[in-house]
PDB file of C-alpha atoms in Angstrom:
ATOM      1  CA  MET V  44     248.472 -37.634 273.159  1.00 45.00           C
ATOM      2  CA  GLU V  45     247.020 -38.961 269.765  1.00 48.00           C
ATOM      3  CA  GLN V  46     248.633 -37.493 266.781  1.00 49.00           C
ATOM      4  CA  PRO V  47     247.100 -37.387 263.232  1.00 47.00           C
ATOM      5  CA  ASN V  48     248.543 -40.082 260.849  1.00 48.00           C
ATOM      6  CA  VAL V  49     250.690 -38.767 257.899  1.00 48.00           C
ATOM      7  CA  ILE V  50     248.139 -40.150 255.558  1.00 66.00           C
ATOM      8  CA  ASP V  51     245.345 -38.462 257.450  1.00 81.00           C
ATOM      9  CA  THR V  52     244.009 -34.990 256.557  1.00 84.00           C
ATOM     10  CA  VAL V  53     243.173 -32.071 258.872  1.00 86.00           C
ATOM     11  CA  VAL V  54     239.871 -30.504 257.508  1.00 84.00           C
ATOM     12  CA  PHE V  55     238.844 -28.233 260.458  1.00 85.00           C
ATOM     13  CA  GLU V  56     240.557 -26.757 263.343  1.00 86.00           C
ATOM     14  CA  SER V  57     239.564 -24.420 266.200  1.00 84.00           C
ATOM     15  CA  GLY V  58     240.440 -23.233 269.666  1.00 84.00           C
ATOM     16  CA  SER V  59     237.034 -24.582 270.671  1.00 85.00           C
ATOM     17  CA  ARG V  60     236.525 -28.280 271.101  1.00 84.00           C
ATOM     18  CA  ARG V  61     232.790 -27.751 270.905  1.00 87.00           C
ATOM     19  CA  ALA V  62     233.206 -26.371 267.413  1.00 85.00           C
ATOM     20  CA  CYS V  63     235.358 -29.096 266.428  1.00 85.00           C
ATOM     21  CA  MET V  64     232.913 -31.791 267.821  1.00 86.00           C
ATOM     22  CA  GLU V  65     230.015 -29.862 265.884  1.00 87.00           C
ATOM     23  CA  SER V  66     231.969 -30.280 262.631  1.00 86.00           C
ATOM     24  CA  ARG V  67     232.535 -33.956 263.442  1.00 86.00           C
ATOM     25  CA  LEU V  68     228.703 -34.438 263.715  1.00 87.00           C
ATOM     26  CA  VAL V  69     228.262 -32.844 260.458  1.00 85.00           C
ATOM     27  CA  LEU V  70     230.908 -35.277 258.839  1.00 85.00           C
ATOM     28  CA  ASP V  71     229.110 -38.192 260.677  1.00 86.00           C
ATOM     29  CA  SER V  72     225.793 -37.330 259.093  1.00 84.00           C
ATOM     30  CA  ALA V  73     227.398 -37.543 255.812  1.00 82.00           C
ATOM     31  CA  GLY V  74     228.808 -40.972 256.456  1.00 84.00           C
ATOM     32  CA  ILE V  75     232.408 -39.697 256.795  1.00 86.00           C
ATOM     33  CA  ALA V  76     234.575 -41.185 259.609  1.00 88.00           C
ATOM     34  CA  SER V  77     236.744 -38.634 261.632  1.00 87.00           C
ATOM     35  CA  HIS V  78     238.224 -37.999 264.995  1.00 84.00           C
ATOM     36  CA  VAL V  79     239.383 -35.044 267.072  1.00 87.00           C
ATOM     37  CA  VAL V  80     242.912 -34.489 268.210  1.00 88.00           C
ATOM     38  CA  ARG V  81     244.543 -31.741 270.125  1.00 87.00           C
ATOM     39  CA  GLN V  82     247.701 -30.185 268.441  1.00 83.00           C
ATOM     40  CA  GLY V  83     249.511 -27.094 269.154  1.00 79.00           C
ATOM     41  CA  GLY V  84     246.953 -25.567 271.426  1.00 80.00           C
ATOM     42  CA  LEU V  85     244.255 -26.147 268.814  1.00 86.00           C
ATOM     43  CA  TRP V  86     241.551 -28.873 268.354  1.00 87.00           C
ATOM     44  CA  GLN V  87     241.877 -30.617 264.963  1.00 86.00           C
ATOM     45  CA  LEU V  88     239.295 -32.603 262.914  1.00 85.00           C
ATOM     46  CA  VAL V  89     240.982 -35.354 261.074  1.00 88.00           C
ATOM     47  CA  VAL V  90     239.896 -37.690 258.416  1.00 88.00           C
ATOM     48  CA  ALA V  91     241.402 -40.250 256.141  1.00 86.00           C
ATOM     49  CA  GLY V  92     243.420 -38.653 253.242  1.00 80.00           C
ATOM     50  CA  ARG V  93     240.955 -40.196 250.631  1.00 85.00           C
ATOM     51  CA  ASP V  94     238.101 -38.479 252.369  1.00 84.00           C
ATOM     52  CA  GLY V  95     239.469 -35.159 252.678  1.00 81.00           C
ATOM     53  CA  GLU V  96     238.223 -33.337 249.819  1.00 85.00           C
ATOM     54  CA  VAL V  97     234.593 -34.483 250.312  1.00 87.00           C
ATOM     55  CA  ALA V  98     234.886 -33.459 254.111  1.00 84.00           C
ATOM     56  CA  VAL V  99     235.889 -30.022 253.088  1.00 86.00           C
ATOM     57  CA  SER V 100     233.083 -29.636 250.802  1.00 88.00           C
ATOM     58  CA  GLU V 101     230.570 -30.871 253.309  1.00 86.00           C
ATOM     59  CA  LEU V 102     231.783 -28.634 255.994  1.00 85.00           C
ATOM     60  CA  SER V 103     232.003 -25.650 253.587  1.00 88.00           C
ATOM     61  CA  SER V 104     228.340 -26.215 252.707  1.00 86.00           C
ATOM     62  CA  TYR V 105     227.379 -26.392 256.289  1.00 84.00           C
ATOM     63  CA  LEU V 106     229.070 -23.216 257.266  1.00 83.00           C
ATOM     64  CA  GLN V 107     227.462 -21.219 254.225  1.00 82.00           C
ATOM     65  CA  GLU V 108     224.030 -22.568 255.360  1.00 80.00           C
ATOM     66  CA  ARG V 109     224.696 -21.454 258.813  1.00 77.00           C
ATOM     67  CA  GLN V 110     225.692 -17.942 257.589  1.00 74.00           C
ATOM     68  CA  SER V 111     222.609 -17.479 255.494  1.00 66.00           C
ATOM     69  CA  GLU V 112     220.387 -18.295 258.450  1.00 62.00           C
ATOM     70  CA  LYS V 113     222.086 -15.708 260.542  1.00 58.00           C
ATOM     71  CA  GLN V 114     221.922 -13.027 257.954  1.00 57.00           C
ATOM     72  CA  PRO V 115     219.221 -10.410 258.805  1.00 54.00           C
ATOM     73  CA  VAL V 116     216.306  -9.898 256.305  1.00 51.00           C
ATOM     74  CA  VAL V 117     217.338  -6.816 254.293  1.00 53.00           C
ATOM     75  CA  SER V 118     214.480  -4.681 253.311  1.00 55.00           C
ATOM     76  CA  THR V 119     214.354  -4.116 249.454  1.00 65.00           C
ATOM     77  CA  VAL V 120     211.334  -1.703 249.436  1.00 73.00           C
ATOM     78  CA  THR V 121     211.720   0.660 246.656  1.00 84.00           C
ATOM     79  CA  LYS V 122     210.562   4.491 247.390  1.00 89.00           C
ATOM     80  CA  TYR V 123     208.574   6.395 244.911  1.00 92.00           C
ATOM     81  CA  GLY V 124     207.823  10.134 244.725  1.00 92.00           C
ATOM     82  CA  GLY V 125     204.491  11.960 244.561  1.00 94.00           C
ATOM     83  CA  ALA V 126     203.418  10.921 248.245  1.00 96.00           C
ATOM     84  CA  THR V 127     203.266  14.349 249.486  1.00 96.00           C
ATOM     85  CA  TRP V 128     201.307  15.552 246.455  1.00 96.00           C
ATOM     86  CA  GLY V 129     198.919  12.730 246.893  1.00 97.00           C
ATOM     87  CA  VAL V 130     198.137  13.895 250.547  1.00 97.00           C
ATOM     88  CA  VAL V 131     197.584  17.449 249.195  1.00 97.00           C
ATOM     89  CA  GLY V 132     194.989  16.198 246.755  1.00 97.00           C
ATOM     90  CA  TYR V 133     193.349  14.333 249.515  1.00 97.00           C
ATOM     91  CA  VAL V 134     193.137  17.071 251.929  1.00 98.00           C
ATOM     92  CA  THR V 135     191.974  19.490 249.313  1.00 97.00           C
ATOM     93  CA  VAL V 136     189.146  17.310 248.213  1.00 97.00           C
ATOM     94  CA  LEU V 137     187.894  16.738 251.764  1.00 98.00           C
ATOM     95  CA  VAL V 138     188.377  20.463 252.885  1.00 97.00           C
ATOM     96  CA  VAL V 139     186.377  21.688 249.802  1.00 97.00           C
ATOM     97  CA  ILE V 140     183.455  19.288 250.228  1.00 97.00           C
ATOM     98  CA  GLY V 141     183.599  19.796 253.794  1.00 96.00           C
ATOM     99  CA  ALA V 142     183.437  23.601 253.620  1.00 95.00           C
ATOM    100  CA  ALA V 143     180.519  23.310 251.423  1.00 94.00           C
ATOM    101  CA  SER V 144     178.570  20.607 253.351  1.00 94.00           C
ATOM    102  CA  LEU V 145     179.207  21.127 257.067  1.00 92.00           C
ATOM    103  CA  SER V 146     176.927  24.181 257.554  1.00 89.00           C
ATOM    104  CA  GLU V 147     173.668  23.787 259.276  1.00 88.00           C
ATOM    105  CA  SER V 148     171.776  24.753 256.082  1.00 89.00           C
ATOM    106  CA  SER V 149     173.656  22.772 253.338  1.00 90.00           C
ATOM    107  CA  ARG V 150     174.430  19.637 255.588  1.00 92.00           C
ATOM    108  CA  PRO V 151     170.934  17.731 255.245  1.00 91.00           C
ATOM    109  CA  VAL V 152     171.067  18.242 251.372  1.00 92.00           C
ATOM    110  CA  TRP V 153     174.506  17.060 250.947  1.00 95.00           C
ATOM    111  CA  GLN V 154     173.834  14.101 253.186  1.00 94.00           C
ATOM    112  CA  ALA V 155     170.650  13.210 251.664  1.00 93.00           C
ATOM    113  CA  ILE V 156     172.190  12.916 248.210  1.00 94.00           C
ATOM    114  CA  GLY V 157     175.625  11.616 249.063  1.00 96.00           C
ATOM    115  CA  ARG V 158     175.392   9.469 252.201  1.00 96.00           C
ATOM    116  CA  MET V 159     176.009   5.582 251.861  1.00 96.00           C
ATOM    117  CA  ASN V 160     172.339   4.397 252.225  1.00 96.00           C
ATOM    118  CA  ALA V 161     172.645   0.575 252.019  1.00 96.00           C
ATOM    119  CA  GLY V 162     169.078   0.185 250.507  1.00 96.00           C
ATOM    120  CA  GLN V 163     169.760   2.852 247.763  1.00 96.00           C
ATOM    121  CA  VAL V 164     173.140   1.411 246.909  1.00 97.00           C
ATOM    122  CA  MET V 165     171.647  -2.022 246.566  1.00 96.00           C
ATOM    123  CA  ALA V 166     168.989  -0.516 244.456  1.00 95.00           C
ATOM    124  CA  GLY V 167     171.683   0.808 241.891  1.00 94.00           C
ATOM    125  CA  GLN V 168     172.925   4.107 243.403  1.00 96.00           C
ATOM    126  CA  LEU V 169     176.328   2.966 243.389  1.00 97.00           C
ATOM    127  CA  HIS V 170     177.851   6.417 243.118  1.00 97.00           C
ATOM    128  CA  ARG V 171     176.974   6.790 246.805  1.00 97.00           C
ATOM    129  CA  ALA V 172     179.846   4.410 247.697  1.00 98.00           C
ATOM    130  CA  ALA V 173     182.168   7.226 246.589  1.00 98.00           C
ATOM    131  CA  THR V 174     180.467  10.413 247.548  1.00 98.00           C
ATOM    132  CA  ALA V 175     180.021   9.012 251.198  1.00 97.00           C
ATOM    133  CA  LEU V 176     183.783   8.946 251.573  1.00 98.00           C
ATOM    134  CA  THR V 177     183.905  12.781 251.280  1.00 97.00           C
ATOM    135  CA  LEU V 178     180.978  13.602 253.690  1.00 97.00           C
ATOM    136  CA  HIS V 179     181.574  14.139 257.528  1.00 95.00           C
ATOM    137  CA  ALA V 180     179.281  14.576 260.568  1.00 92.00           C
ATOM    138  CA  ASP V 181     181.199  17.474 261.807  1.00 92.00           C
ATOM    139  CA  ILE V 182     184.590  19.281 262.129  1.00 95.00           C
ATOM    140  CA  GLY V 183     185.978  16.670 264.608  1.00 93.00           C
ATOM    141  CA  HIS V 184     185.061  13.928 262.311  1.00 93.00           C
ATOM    142  CA  LEU V 185     186.666  15.627 259.350  1.00 96.00           C
ATOM    143  CA  LEU V 186     189.844  16.570 261.121  1.00 96.00           C
ATOM    144  CA  SER V 187     190.314  12.974 262.442  1.00 93.00           C
ATOM    145  CA  ASN V 188     190.163  11.473 258.898  1.00 96.00           C
ATOM    146  CA  LEU V 189     192.326  14.317 257.606  1.00 97.00           C
ATOM    147  CA  VAL V 190     195.028  13.381 259.903  1.00 96.00           C
ATOM    148  CA  PHE V 191     195.025   9.471 260.033  1.00 95.00           C
ATOM    149  CA  GLY V 192     194.205   9.463 256.274  1.00 96.00           C
ATOM    150  CA  GLY V 193     197.004  11.778 255.659  1.00 97.00           C
ATOM    151  CA  VAL V 194     199.699   9.841 257.543  1.00 96.00           C
ATOM    152  CA  PHE V 195     198.581   6.363 256.029  1.00 96.00           C
ATOM    153  CA  GLY V 196     198.071   7.892 252.517  1.00 97.00           C
ATOM    154  CA  TRP V 197     201.733   9.450 252.671  1.00 97.00           C
ATOM    155  CA  LEU V 198     203.230   6.135 253.763  1.00 96.00           C
ATOM    156  CA  ALA V 199     201.220   4.289 250.967  1.00 97.00           C
ATOM    157  CA  GLY V 200     202.442   6.968 248.517  1.00 97.00           C
ATOM    158  CA  ARG V 201     205.960   6.282 249.411  1.00 96.00           C
ATOM    159  CA  ILE V 202     205.845   2.615 248.471  1.00 95.00           C
ATOM    160  CA  LEU V 203     203.494   2.999 245.411  1.00 96.00           C
ATOM    161  CA  GLY V 204     203.983   6.482 244.330  1.00 97.00           C
ATOM    162  CA  GLY V 205     201.319   9.211 245.084  1.00 96.00           C
ATOM    163  CA  GLY V 206     199.074   8.685 242.192  1.00 97.00           C
ATOM    164  CA  VAL V 207     198.958   4.823 242.302  1.00 98.00           C
ATOM    165  CA  ALA V 208     198.559   4.879 246.109  1.00 98.00           C
ATOM    166  CA  TRP V 209     195.518   7.237 245.987  1.00 98.00           C
ATOM    167  CA  LEU V 210     193.675   5.397 243.109  1.00 98.00           C
ATOM    168  CA  THR V 211     194.243   2.236 245.111  1.00 98.00           C
ATOM    169  CA  ILE V 212     192.927   3.699 248.250  1.00 98.00           C
ATOM    170  CA  THR V 213     190.017   5.423 246.580  1.00 98.00           C
ATOM    171  CA  SER V 214     189.077   2.236 244.834  1.00 98.00           C
ATOM    172  CA  ALA V 215     189.385   0.190 247.818  1.00 98.00           C
ATOM    173  CA  GLY V 216     187.220   2.553 249.815  1.00 98.00           C
ATOM    174  CA  VAL V 217     184.495   2.485 247.276  1.00 98.00           C
ATOM    175  CA  PHE V 218     184.611  -1.163 247.259  1.00 98.00           C
ATOM    176  CA  GLY V 219     184.746  -1.371 250.936  1.00 97.00           C
ATOM    177  CA  ASN V 220     181.552   0.789 251.123  1.00 98.00           C
ATOM    178  CA  LEU V 221     179.697  -1.516 248.552  1.00 98.00           C
ATOM    179  CA  LEU V 222     180.560  -4.624 250.638  1.00 97.00           C
ATOM    180  CA  ASN V 223     179.365  -2.744 253.703  1.00 97.00           C
ATOM    181  CA  ALA V 224     176.055  -1.944 251.883  1.00 97.00           C
ATOM    182  CA  ALA V 225     175.643  -5.610 250.878  1.00 96.00           C
ATOM    183  CA  MET V 226     175.803  -6.744 254.438  1.00 95.00           C
ATOM    184  CA  ARG V 227     173.694  -4.077 256.139  1.00 95.00           C
ATOM    185  CA  PRO V 228     169.980  -3.560 256.399  1.00 95.00           C
ATOM    186  CA  ALA V 229     168.419  -1.087 253.829  1.00 94.00           C
ATOM    187  CA  GLU V 230     168.150   1.573 256.331  1.00 94.00           C
ATOM    188  CA  HIS V 231     171.627   1.791 257.280  1.00 95.00           C
ATOM    189  CA  ASN V 232     173.497   4.945 256.554  1.00 95.00           C
ATOM    190  CA  SER V 233     177.284   5.776 256.679  1.00 94.00           C
ATOM    191  CA  ILE V 234     179.458   8.793 255.935  1.00 95.00           C
ATOM    192  CA  GLY V 235     183.219   9.444 256.166  1.00 95.00           C
ATOM    193  CA  ALA V 236     186.639   8.918 254.812  1.00 96.00           C
ATOM    194  CA  SER V 237     187.373   6.214 257.423  1.00 95.00           C
ATOM    195  CA  THR V 238     186.599   3.208 255.120  1.00 96.00           C
ATOM    196  CA  ALA V 239     189.308   4.719 252.761  1.00 97.00           C
ATOM    197  CA  VAL V 240     191.547   5.291 255.835  1.00 96.00           C
ATOM    198  CA  PHE V 241     191.520   1.910 256.736  1.00 96.00           C
ATOM    199  CA  ALA V 242     191.754   0.777 253.125  1.00 97.00           C
ATOM    200  CA  ALA V 243     194.946   2.640 253.171  1.00 96.00           C
ATOM    201  CA  LEU V 244     196.249   0.484 255.971  1.00 95.00           C
ATOM    202  CA  GLY V 245     195.209  -2.558 254.294  1.00 95.00           C
ATOM    203  CA  VAL V 246     197.164  -1.329 251.144  1.00 96.00           C
ATOM    204  CA  MET V 247     200.377  -1.110 253.280  1.00 94.00           C
ATOM    205  CA  VAL V 248     199.917  -4.474 254.889  1.00 94.00           C
ATOM    206  CA  ALA V 249     199.484  -6.131 251.645  1.00 93.00           C
ATOM    207  CA  HIS V 250     202.585  -4.415 250.296  1.00 91.00           C
ATOM    208  CA  ALA V 251     204.570  -5.563 253.445  1.00 88.00           C
ATOM    209  CA  LEU V 252     203.411  -9.134 252.986  1.00 86.00           C
ATOM    210  CA  ARG V 253     204.602  -9.493 249.318  1.00 80.00           C
ATOM    211  CA  PRO V 254     207.938 -11.688 249.618  1.00 65.00           C
ATOM    212  CA  ARG V 255     211.028  -9.848 248.365  1.00 57.00           C
ATOM    213  CA  THR V 256     213.962 -11.823 249.523  1.00 52.00           C
ATOM    214  CA  MET V 257     214.936 -15.533 249.488  1.00 47.00           C
ATOM    215  CA  THR V 258     215.909 -15.295 253.327  1.00 53.00           C
ATOM    216  CA  ASN V 259     214.297 -18.049 255.663  1.00 57.00           C
ATOM    217  CA  GLN V 260     211.519 -16.503 257.763  1.00 60.00           C
ATOM    218  CA  ASN V 261     209.345 -18.301 260.274  1.00 60.00           C
ATOM    219  CA  ALA V 262     205.631 -17.884 260.363  1.00 61.00           C
ATOM    220  CA  MET V 263     205.677 -15.038 262.920  1.00 64.00           C
ATOM    221  CA  GLN V 264     208.218 -13.081 260.956  1.00 64.00           C
ATOM    222  CA  ARG V 265     206.200 -13.601 257.656  1.00 67.00           C
ATOM    223  CA  TYR V 266     202.681 -12.529 258.748  1.00 71.00           C
ATOM    224  CA  SER V 267     203.923 -10.000 261.509  1.00 77.00           C
ATOM    225  CA  PRO V 268     202.678  -7.064 259.115  1.00 78.00           C
ATOM    226  CA  LEU V 269     199.183  -8.668 258.852  1.00 78.00           C
ATOM    227  CA  ILE V 270     199.141  -9.205 262.714  1.00 80.00           C
ATOM    228  CA  GLY V 271     200.178  -5.568 263.247  1.00 81.00           C
ATOM    229  CA  GLY V 272     197.459  -4.349 260.798  1.00 78.00           C
ATOM    230  CA  VAL V 273     194.793  -6.169 262.405  1.00 82.00           C
ATOM    231  CA  LEU V 274     195.820  -5.073 265.930  1.00 86.00           C
ATOM    232  CA  MET V 275     195.778  -1.288 264.489  1.00 84.00           C
ATOM    233  CA  LEU V 276     192.422  -1.917 263.081  1.00 84.00           C
ATOM    234  CA  ALA V 277     191.177  -3.295 266.523  1.00 85.00           C
ATOM    235  CA  MET V 278     192.737  -0.239 268.311  1.00 82.00           C
ATOM    236  CA  MET V 279     191.445   2.380 266.088  1.00 82.00           C
ATOM    237  CA  GLY V 280     188.617   1.179 264.324  1.00 67.00           C
ATOM    238  CA  LEU V 281     186.362  -0.869 266.491  1.00 73.00           C
ATOM    239  CA  GLU V 282     185.417   1.541 269.291  1.00 67.00           C
ATOM    240  CA  GLY V 283     183.293   4.599 269.521  1.00 63.00           C
ATOM    241  CA  ASP V 284     179.548   5.305 269.746  1.00 61.00           C
ATOM    242  CA  ARG V 285     179.274   6.423 266.100  1.00 70.00           C
ATOM    243  CA  THR V 286     181.813   4.091 264.759  1.00 77.00           C
ATOM    244  CA  ASP V 287     180.627   2.009 261.606  1.00 86.00           C
ATOM    245  CA  VAL V 288     182.516  -1.089 262.454  1.00 88.00           C
ATOM    246  CA  GLY V 289     181.521  -2.975 259.396  1.00 90.00           C
ATOM    247  CA  ALA V 290     183.018  -0.053 257.060  1.00 93.00           C
ATOM    248  CA  HIS V 291     186.487  -0.120 258.672  1.00 94.00           C
ATOM    249  CA  ILE V 292     186.630  -3.889 258.370  1.00 94.00           C
ATOM    250  CA  THR V 293     185.342  -4.001 254.758  1.00 96.00           C
ATOM    251  CA  GLY V 294     187.772  -0.956 254.014  1.00 96.00           C
ATOM    252  CA  PHE V 295     190.583  -2.876 255.409  1.00 96.00           C
ATOM    253  CA  LEU V 296     189.797  -6.206 253.623  1.00 96.00           C
ATOM    254  CA  ALA V 297     189.284  -4.327 250.168  1.00 97.00           C
ATOM    255  CA  GLY V 298     192.683  -2.389 250.923  1.00 96.00           C
ATOM    256  CA  LEU V 299     194.396  -5.743 251.409  1.00 96.00           C
ATOM    257  CA  LEU V 300     192.908  -7.182 248.061  1.00 96.00           C
ATOM    258  CA  MET V 301     193.508  -4.068 245.851  1.00 97.00           C
ATOM    259  CA  GLY V 302     196.978  -3.539 247.709  1.00 96.00           C
ATOM    260  CA  ALA V 303     198.204  -7.040 246.855  1.00 94.00           C
ATOM    261  CA  ALA V 304     197.400  -6.193 243.106  1.00 95.00           C
ATOM    262  CA  ALA V 305     198.992  -2.732 243.271  1.00 96.00           C
ATOM    263  CA  ALA V 306     202.208  -4.028 244.892  1.00 93.00           C
ATOM    264  CA  ARG V 307     202.607  -6.384 241.847  1.00 93.00           C
ATOM    265  CA  LEU V 308     202.595  -3.524 239.310  1.00 94.00           C
ATOM    266  CA  PRO V 309     205.760  -3.345 237.141  1.00 94.00           C
ATOM    267  CA  GLU V 310     208.481  -0.940 238.676  1.00 93.00           C
ATOM    268  CA  VAL V 311     208.878   0.865 235.409  1.00 94.00           C
ATOM    269  CA  TRP V 312     205.220   1.847 235.675  1.00 95.00           C
ATOM    270  CA  LEU V 313     205.561   2.909 239.287  1.00 95.00           C
ATOM    271  CA  ARG V 314     208.491   5.114 238.502  1.00 94.00           C
ATOM    272  CA  SER V 315     206.814   6.831 235.488  1.00 95.00           C
ATOM    273  CA  ARG V 316     205.482  10.337 236.282  1.00 95.00           C
ATOM    274  CA  TRP V 317     202.898  10.098 233.561  1.00 97.00           C
ATOM    275  CA  PHE V 318     201.674   6.823 234.904  1.00 97.00           C
ATOM    276  CA  GLN V 319     201.555   8.248 238.625  1.00 97.00           C
ATOM    277  CA  ALA V 320     199.867  11.474 237.296  1.00 97.00           C
ATOM    278  CA  SER V 321     197.220   9.632 235.368  1.00 97.00           C
ATOM    279  CA  ALA V 322     196.431   7.405 238.207  1.00 98.00           C
ATOM    280  CA  GLY V 323     196.063  10.351 240.570  1.00 97.00           C
ATOM    281  CA  ALA V 324     193.699  12.060 237.915  1.00 98.00           C
ATOM    282  CA  ILE V 325     191.624   8.949 237.826  1.00 98.00           C
ATOM    283  CA  ALA V 326     191.433   8.805 241.591  1.00 98.00           C
ATOM    284  CA  ILE V 327     190.021  12.492 241.616  1.00 97.00           C
ATOM    285  CA  GLY V 328     187.870  11.719 238.590  1.00 98.00           C
ATOM    286  CA  ILE V 329     186.186   8.855 240.428  1.00 98.00           C
ATOM    287  CA  VAL V 330     185.055  11.282 243.277  1.00 98.00           C
ATOM    288  CA  VAL V 331     184.133  13.988 240.866  1.00 98.00           C
ATOM    289  CA  ALA V 332     181.978  11.744 238.582  1.00 98.00           C
ATOM    290  CA  ALA V 333     180.287  10.264 241.567  1.00 98.00           C
ATOM    291  CA  TRP V 334     179.245  13.716 242.973  1.00 97.00           C
ATOM    292  CA  ALA V 335     178.326  14.740 239.279  1.00 96.00           C
ATOM    293  CA  ILE V 336     175.850  11.817 239.173  1.00 95.00           C
ATOM    294  CA  ALA V 337     174.541  12.597 242.586  1.00 95.00           C
ATOM    295  CA  ILE V 338     173.694  16.058 241.927  1.00 93.00           C
ATOM    296  CA  ALA V 339     172.211  15.333 238.597  1.00 92.00           C
ATOM    297  CA  THR V 340     169.829  12.594 239.942  1.00 85.00           C
ATOM    298  CA  ALA V 341     169.214  14.334 243.326  1.00 82.00           C
ATOM    299  CA  LYS V 342     165.436  14.567 244.178  1.00 61.00           C
ATOM    300  CA  VAL V 343     165.159  16.113 247.576  1.00 47.00           C
ATOM    301  CA  SER V 344     161.723  17.539 248.696  1.00 40.00           C
ATOM    302  CA  SER V 345     162.726  20.933 247.895  1.00 47.00           C
ATOM    303  CA  GLY V 346     164.037  20.175 244.471  1.00 50.00           C
ATOM    304  CA  ALA V 347     167.249  21.896 245.257  1.00 47.00           C
ATOM    305  CA  SER V 348     170.782  21.053 244.515  1.00 47.00           C
ATOM    306  CA  PRO V 349     173.442  21.350 247.169  1.00 50.00           C
ATOM    307  CA  SER V 350     174.934  24.896 247.533  1.00 44.00           C
TER     308      SER V 350
END
């Protein structure tokens, strides 16, 4: 049995010959001569005494690299307050406007002045991109958007704070409707909060795509949130006789864009109650201002305002 020379240095030992041979390959790649011997029931990797320090350093670096590759990606997502209050605001706005606009007598008037008509939007009535988000065809349509919008909005509120999340979602919903209007024929009409619902999905995907750690990820791991978001969009937003597919897609894309910007806001801003409250107030203000403009400029055949 070969024994290590007294001038040689043992730089690695293990009960596994395979582990010892793996370490030998590491040293071979670094140009350090070594050999494996068995001593006292252990496999030992031996180098010349003059190479001992360098060999130990090479093996240590290799082991540290292996450990870092094996470490799981640790989520560092910070949670913020106001998510529930944000959903309360969303539900309140939709329910109040729904109660006023879903009766047989009031529905035609509200939809005439508030729906997203592509031709009218492109002619300058940009407020319709916001008012249309609050109108619904019937109770079922409203309830569906209350449920899914509430869930997505609450989740977005957890990662951005309730006020910032809903300002981002509302802005993305409006922008999504504007994009949809630009791509549609002039006679196209659209109503419903679903553009904002899918904007909320896009906001969450954009936030999840933002790199937060230095851990190594392959392409599938890195872009899995985007893949998941697109699959959810396909399952929930591309079917149904009355589904406005274009609005769902543009809402999702607008959510990705604005969500990416919101995800980069300073943490000190997102932790600020004043900042969150201000953002939430602006979100509600967008809707209120849009309806104020719609009512002020309404010209229906009867000359009446919605009631």
